[in-house]
Short mmCIF file of C-alpha atoms and ligand atoms in Angstrom, two decimals:
data_model
loop_
_atom_site.label_atom_id
_atom_site.label_comp_id
_atom_site.label_asym_id
_atom_site.label_seq_id
_atom_site.Cartn_x
_atom_site.Cartn_y
_atom_site.Cartn_z
CA MET A 1 108.89 82.96 143.48
CA ASN A 2 110.19 81.34 140.34
CA GLN A 3 110.52 81.68 136.58
CA GLU A 4 107.50 79.49 135.87
CA LEU A 5 105.28 81.70 138.00
CA TRP A 6 106.69 84.94 136.54
CA THR A 7 105.95 83.66 133.03
CA LYS A 8 102.41 82.61 133.99
CA VAL A 9 101.71 86.01 135.55
CA GLU A 10 103.05 87.74 132.46
CA GLU A 11 100.70 85.63 130.32
CA TYR A 12 97.84 86.48 132.68
CA PHE A 13 98.37 90.15 131.81
CA GLY A 14 98.36 89.36 128.07
CA PRO A 15 94.87 90.82 127.50
CA LEU A 16 96.10 94.10 128.97
CA VAL A 17 99.29 94.26 126.94
CA GLN A 18 97.76 93.16 123.62
CA GLU A 19 100.80 91.96 121.73
CA ASP A 20 99.44 91.67 118.19
CA LYS A 21 100.28 89.48 115.16
CA ALA A 22 103.03 91.72 113.79
CA LEU A 23 104.84 91.73 117.15
CA LYS A 24 104.45 87.97 117.61
CA ALA A 25 105.78 87.48 114.07
CA ALA A 26 108.75 89.78 114.76
CA ALA A 27 109.76 87.72 117.80
CA LYS A 28 109.29 84.44 115.91
CA GLU A 29 111.20 85.57 112.80
CA GLY A 30 114.11 86.79 114.93
CA GLU A 31 114.40 83.42 116.59
CA SER A 32 114.06 81.38 113.40
CA ALA A 33 116.82 83.52 111.85
CA GLY A 34 119.03 82.46 114.76
CA LEU A 35 119.05 85.81 116.57
CA PRO A 36 119.28 85.59 120.37
CA ALA A 37 115.98 85.64 122.29
CA ILE A 38 116.83 88.79 124.22
CA ALA A 39 114.16 91.24 123.07
CA VAL A 40 112.18 93.07 125.74
CA SER A 41 109.17 91.20 127.16
CA PRO A 42 105.70 92.06 125.79
CA ASN A 43 104.89 93.90 129.03
CA GLU A 44 108.02 96.03 128.87
CA GLY A 45 107.42 96.67 125.17
CA LYS A 46 103.96 97.99 125.99
CA LEU A 47 105.45 100.21 128.70
CA LEU A 48 107.83 101.69 126.11
CA LEU A 49 104.85 102.43 123.85
CA LEU A 50 102.96 104.07 126.73
CA MET A 51 105.98 106.15 127.74
CA ALA A 52 106.30 107.43 124.18
CA GLN A 53 102.60 108.34 124.21
CA MET A 54 102.76 109.93 127.67
CA ILE A 55 105.41 112.38 126.52
CA GLY A 56 103.94 112.84 123.04
CA ALA A 57 107.18 111.65 121.43
CA ARG A 58 107.82 112.76 117.87
CA LYS A 59 111.48 111.74 117.69
CA ILE A 60 112.71 108.47 119.19
CA LEU A 61 116.22 107.02 119.14
CA GLU A 62 116.82 103.33 119.88
CA VAL A 63 120.30 101.90 120.38
CA GLY A 64 120.28 98.13 119.70
CA THR A 65 117.63 96.95 117.21
CA LEU A 66 117.99 93.14 117.14
CA ALA A 67 114.88 91.93 115.22
CA GLY A 68 112.99 95.18 115.70
CA TYR A 69 110.63 93.91 118.40
CA SER A 70 111.07 96.84 120.80
CA THR A 71 111.36 99.10 117.74
CA ILE A 72 107.80 98.23 116.71
CA TRP A 73 106.42 98.91 120.21
CA LEU A 74 108.23 102.25 120.41
CA ALA A 75 107.31 103.36 116.89
CA ARG A 76 103.64 102.68 117.62
CA GLY A 77 103.86 105.14 120.50
CA LEU A 78 104.99 108.00 118.26
CA SER A 79 102.59 110.84 117.70
CA GLU A 80 101.36 111.69 114.21
CA GLY A 81 104.24 112.41 111.84
CA GLY A 82 106.85 111.14 114.31
CA ARG A 83 110.01 109.27 113.36
CA LEU A 84 112.21 106.65 114.98
CA ILE A 85 115.88 105.97 114.28
CA THR A 86 117.24 102.62 115.47
CA LEU A 87 120.94 101.72 115.54
CA GLU A 88 122.27 98.20 115.01
CA TYR A 89 125.79 96.84 114.61
CA GLU A 90 124.97 93.47 112.97
CA LEU A 91 123.89 93.66 109.32
CA LYS A 92 122.01 90.38 109.67
CA HIS A 93 120.00 91.70 112.62
CA ALA A 94 119.21 94.90 110.72
CA GLU A 95 117.97 92.92 107.71
CA VAL A 96 115.64 90.78 109.85
CA ALA A 97 114.44 93.92 111.64
CA LYS A 98 113.67 95.73 108.38
CA LYS A 99 111.38 92.88 107.29
CA ASN A 100 109.64 92.85 110.67
CA ILE A 101 109.22 96.62 110.65
CA ALA A 102 107.80 96.51 107.11
CA ARG A 103 105.33 93.77 108.12
CA ALA A 104 104.17 96.02 110.94
CA GLY A 105 103.54 98.78 108.39
CA LEU A 106 106.22 101.05 109.86
CA ASN A 107 108.59 101.35 106.88
CA GLU A 108 108.00 105.06 106.47
CA VAL A 109 108.38 105.78 110.16
CA VAL A 110 111.51 103.81 111.10
CA ASP A 111 115.07 104.33 109.90
CA VAL A 112 117.43 101.39 110.66
CA ARG A 113 121.09 102.42 110.62
CA VAL A 114 123.85 99.84 110.58
CA GLY A 115 127.15 100.39 112.37
CA ASP A 116 128.77 100.70 115.78
CA ALA A 117 126.44 102.93 117.79
CA THR A 118 129.37 105.00 119.07
CA LYS A 119 129.95 106.05 115.48
CA THR A 120 126.32 106.30 114.36
CA MET A 121 125.40 108.39 117.43
CA SER A 122 128.20 110.83 116.66
CA GLU A 123 126.94 111.01 113.06
CA LEU A 124 123.42 111.77 114.29
CA LEU A 125 124.81 114.68 116.30
CA LYS A 126 126.76 115.98 113.28
CA GLU A 127 123.72 115.85 111.01
CA GLY A 128 121.57 117.62 113.63
CA ALA A 129 119.12 114.72 113.95
CA GLY A 130 118.37 115.50 117.60
CA PRO A 131 117.20 116.43 120.06
CA PHE A 132 115.24 113.23 120.63
CA ASP A 133 112.19 113.08 122.92
CA LEU A 134 112.86 109.48 123.98
CA ILE A 135 116.10 107.47 123.83
CA PHE A 136 116.09 103.72 124.50
CA LEU A 137 119.50 102.18 125.27
CA ASP A 138 119.56 98.41 124.72
CA ALA A 139 122.75 97.51 122.80
CA ASN A 140 126.00 96.01 124.17
CA LYS A 141 126.10 96.68 127.90
CA ASP A 142 129.82 97.56 128.01
CA GLY A 143 128.93 100.44 125.70
CA TYR A 144 126.29 101.97 128.00
CA PRO A 145 128.64 104.56 129.59
CA THR A 146 129.58 105.88 126.14
CA TYR A 147 125.99 105.71 124.86
CA PHE A 148 124.81 107.71 127.87
CA GLU A 149 127.26 110.52 127.05
CA TRP A 150 126.08 110.60 123.45
CA ALA A 151 122.44 110.34 124.53
CA LEU A 152 122.90 113.50 126.62
CA LYS A 153 124.33 115.32 123.61
CA LEU A 154 121.28 114.23 121.59
CA SER A 155 118.84 115.37 124.32
CA ARG A 156 117.01 118.50 125.41
CA LYS A 157 115.33 119.43 128.69
CA GLY A 158 112.51 116.90 129.04
CA THR A 159 114.10 114.08 127.06
CA VAL A 160 113.46 110.66 128.61
CA ILE A 161 116.32 108.14 128.53
CA VAL A 162 115.41 104.50 129.23
CA ALA A 163 118.13 101.85 129.63
CA ASP A 164 117.31 98.14 129.58
CA ASN A 165 118.98 95.34 131.55
CA VAL A 166 120.44 97.30 134.46
CA VAL A 167 119.87 94.50 137.02
CA ARG A 168 121.05 91.35 135.25
CA ASP A 169 119.76 88.75 137.74
CA GLY A 170 121.04 90.96 140.54
CA GLY A 171 124.58 90.65 139.18
CA VAL A 172 124.77 94.44 139.07
CA ILE A 173 125.63 94.63 142.78
CA ASP A 174 128.79 92.52 142.32
CA ALA A 175 131.51 95.18 142.26
CA ALA A 176 134.16 92.51 141.68
CA SER A 177 132.39 90.97 138.66
CA LYS A 178 134.68 90.01 135.78
CA ASP A 179 131.74 90.28 133.36
CA ALA A 180 132.26 93.28 131.04
CA SER A 181 128.47 93.70 130.71
CA ILE A 182 128.05 93.96 134.49
CA GLN A 183 130.95 96.40 134.74
CA GLY A 184 129.50 98.45 131.86
CA VAL A 185 126.10 98.65 133.51
CA ARG A 186 127.67 99.50 136.89
CA ARG A 187 129.72 102.32 135.36
CA PHE A 188 126.60 103.55 133.54
CA ASN A 189 124.54 103.55 136.77
CA GLU A 190 127.32 105.51 138.50
CA LEU A 191 127.49 108.04 135.68
CA VAL A 192 123.72 108.57 135.77
CA ALA A 193 123.78 108.90 139.57
CA ALA A 194 126.53 111.53 139.41
CA GLU A 195 125.03 113.43 136.47
CA LYS A 196 123.39 116.68 137.60
CA ARG A 197 121.62 117.11 134.27
CA VAL A 198 119.33 114.11 134.92
CA SER A 199 116.97 112.77 137.57
CA ALA A 200 116.59 108.99 137.51
CA THR A 201 115.32 105.76 139.03
CA ALA A 202 115.76 102.05 138.36
CA ILE A 203 112.94 99.50 138.48
CA GLN A 204 113.57 95.80 139.05
CA THR A 205 111.41 93.49 136.94
CA VAL A 206 110.52 89.81 136.78
CA GLY A 207 108.65 88.20 133.90
CA SER A 208 109.03 85.91 130.91
CA LYS A 209 112.57 87.25 130.43
CA GLY A 210 113.70 86.46 133.98
CA TYR A 211 114.88 88.94 136.63
CA ASP A 212 116.23 92.22 135.30
CA GLY A 213 115.29 95.88 135.32
CA PHE A 214 115.36 99.19 133.55
CA LEU A 215 116.55 102.66 134.38
CA VAL A 216 114.56 105.77 133.53
CA ALA A 217 116.26 109.18 133.47
CA LEU A 218 114.66 112.55 132.80
CA VAL A 219 116.92 115.24 131.38
CA LEU A 220 116.49 118.36 133.52
N1 LIG B 301 116.07 96.33 121.58
C1 LIG B 301 115.94 94.96 121.13
C2 LIG B 301 117.01 94.05 121.71
C3 LIG B 301 118.42 94.50 121.43
S1 LIG B 301 119.59 93.23 121.76
C4 LIG B 301 114.56 94.45 121.56
O1 LIG B 301 114.26 94.56 122.76
O2 LIG B 301 113.81 93.94 120.72
C5 LIG B 301 121.07 94.13 121.57
C6 LIG B 301 121.40 94.48 120.12
O3 LIG B 301 122.50 95.40 120.15
C7 LIG B 301 121.88 93.28 119.29
O4 LIG B 301 121.15 93.18 118.09
C8 LIG B 301 123.33 93.61 118.98
O5 LIG B 301 123.80 93.16 117.73
C9 LIG B 301 123.35 95.13 119.06
N2 LIG B 301 124.66 95.71 119.29
C10 LIG B 301 125.72 95.14 119.93
N3 LIG B 301 126.78 95.95 119.90
C11 LIG B 301 126.40 97.08 119.24
C12 LIG B 301 127.04 98.29 118.88
N4 LIG B 301 128.31 98.53 119.21
N5 LIG B 301 126.33 99.22 118.21
C13 LIG B 301 125.03 99.00 117.88
N6 LIG B 301 124.38 97.87 118.18
C14 LIG B 301 125.05 96.92 118.85
C1 LIG B 302 121.17 90.62 126.85
C2 LIG B 302 120.92 91.78 126.15
C3 LIG B 302 119.68 92.36 126.22
O1 LIG B 302 119.40 93.53 125.58
C4 LIG B 302 118.67 91.78 126.96
O2 LIG B 302 117.46 92.39 127.01
C5 LIG B 302 118.91 90.61 127.65
C6 LIG B 302 120.17 90.03 127.57
C7 LIG B 302 122.50 89.98 126.78
O3 LIG B 302 123.35 90.50 126.08
O4 LIG B 302 122.67 88.96 127.43
MG1 LIG B 303 117.57 94.43 126.52
#
């Protein structure tokens, strides 16, 4: 098993996933603007869309926008009249994302908010923006424990919380890791495991973006 094979298999499933022009453009624009190539894979993006559809999501919150690639997948899974709020710290990323979201025809559906998600999530709570039907955590990994606490406050019974990058090439099992991202993800996984208000699992993935995984939690 190797990266080359994982990428080929992901491409083999392309006809199933159907990444369209607007999504391809979003990925390309992000990279030409110098943003890191760390968006979700097409296959994971499609899964996010399907999850949103499966639960009939009308309100989605995304934490970590980058160039808006996952945002576009998620927003397309909203039911009629639904809205998505996406939170991004870097102004430059938010500007690239807004163009990509507009190109995908989702201007009226998506609200990009710039700032530290710890602050913007607390503002969402204050303004009564929740509860959200689906919350996708994908910003800085050392922030995941805090984002999980805020996500719970912005949830209701039945809310689905998805967190990206919980495996990190298997690095997640290294308790002695000096990597703040690994420690953040480990703490997050422990918090979810200990939290009686959620039921959760974690799925390991391989594909064009390497070996990683995502956690899915249902608020009980
Ligand atoms: N969800 C995107 C990828 C997000 S990458 C996709 O799959 O297409 C992580 C993003 O989180 C980066 O754009 C980064 O700038 C942002 N980020 C980092 N720290 C943050 C913070 N404190 N608050 C909000 N966003 C943050
Ligand atoms: C990183 C962040 C991500 O959201 C991702 O999907 C992959 C990598 C990172 O910070 O390295
Ligand atoms: Mg990610």
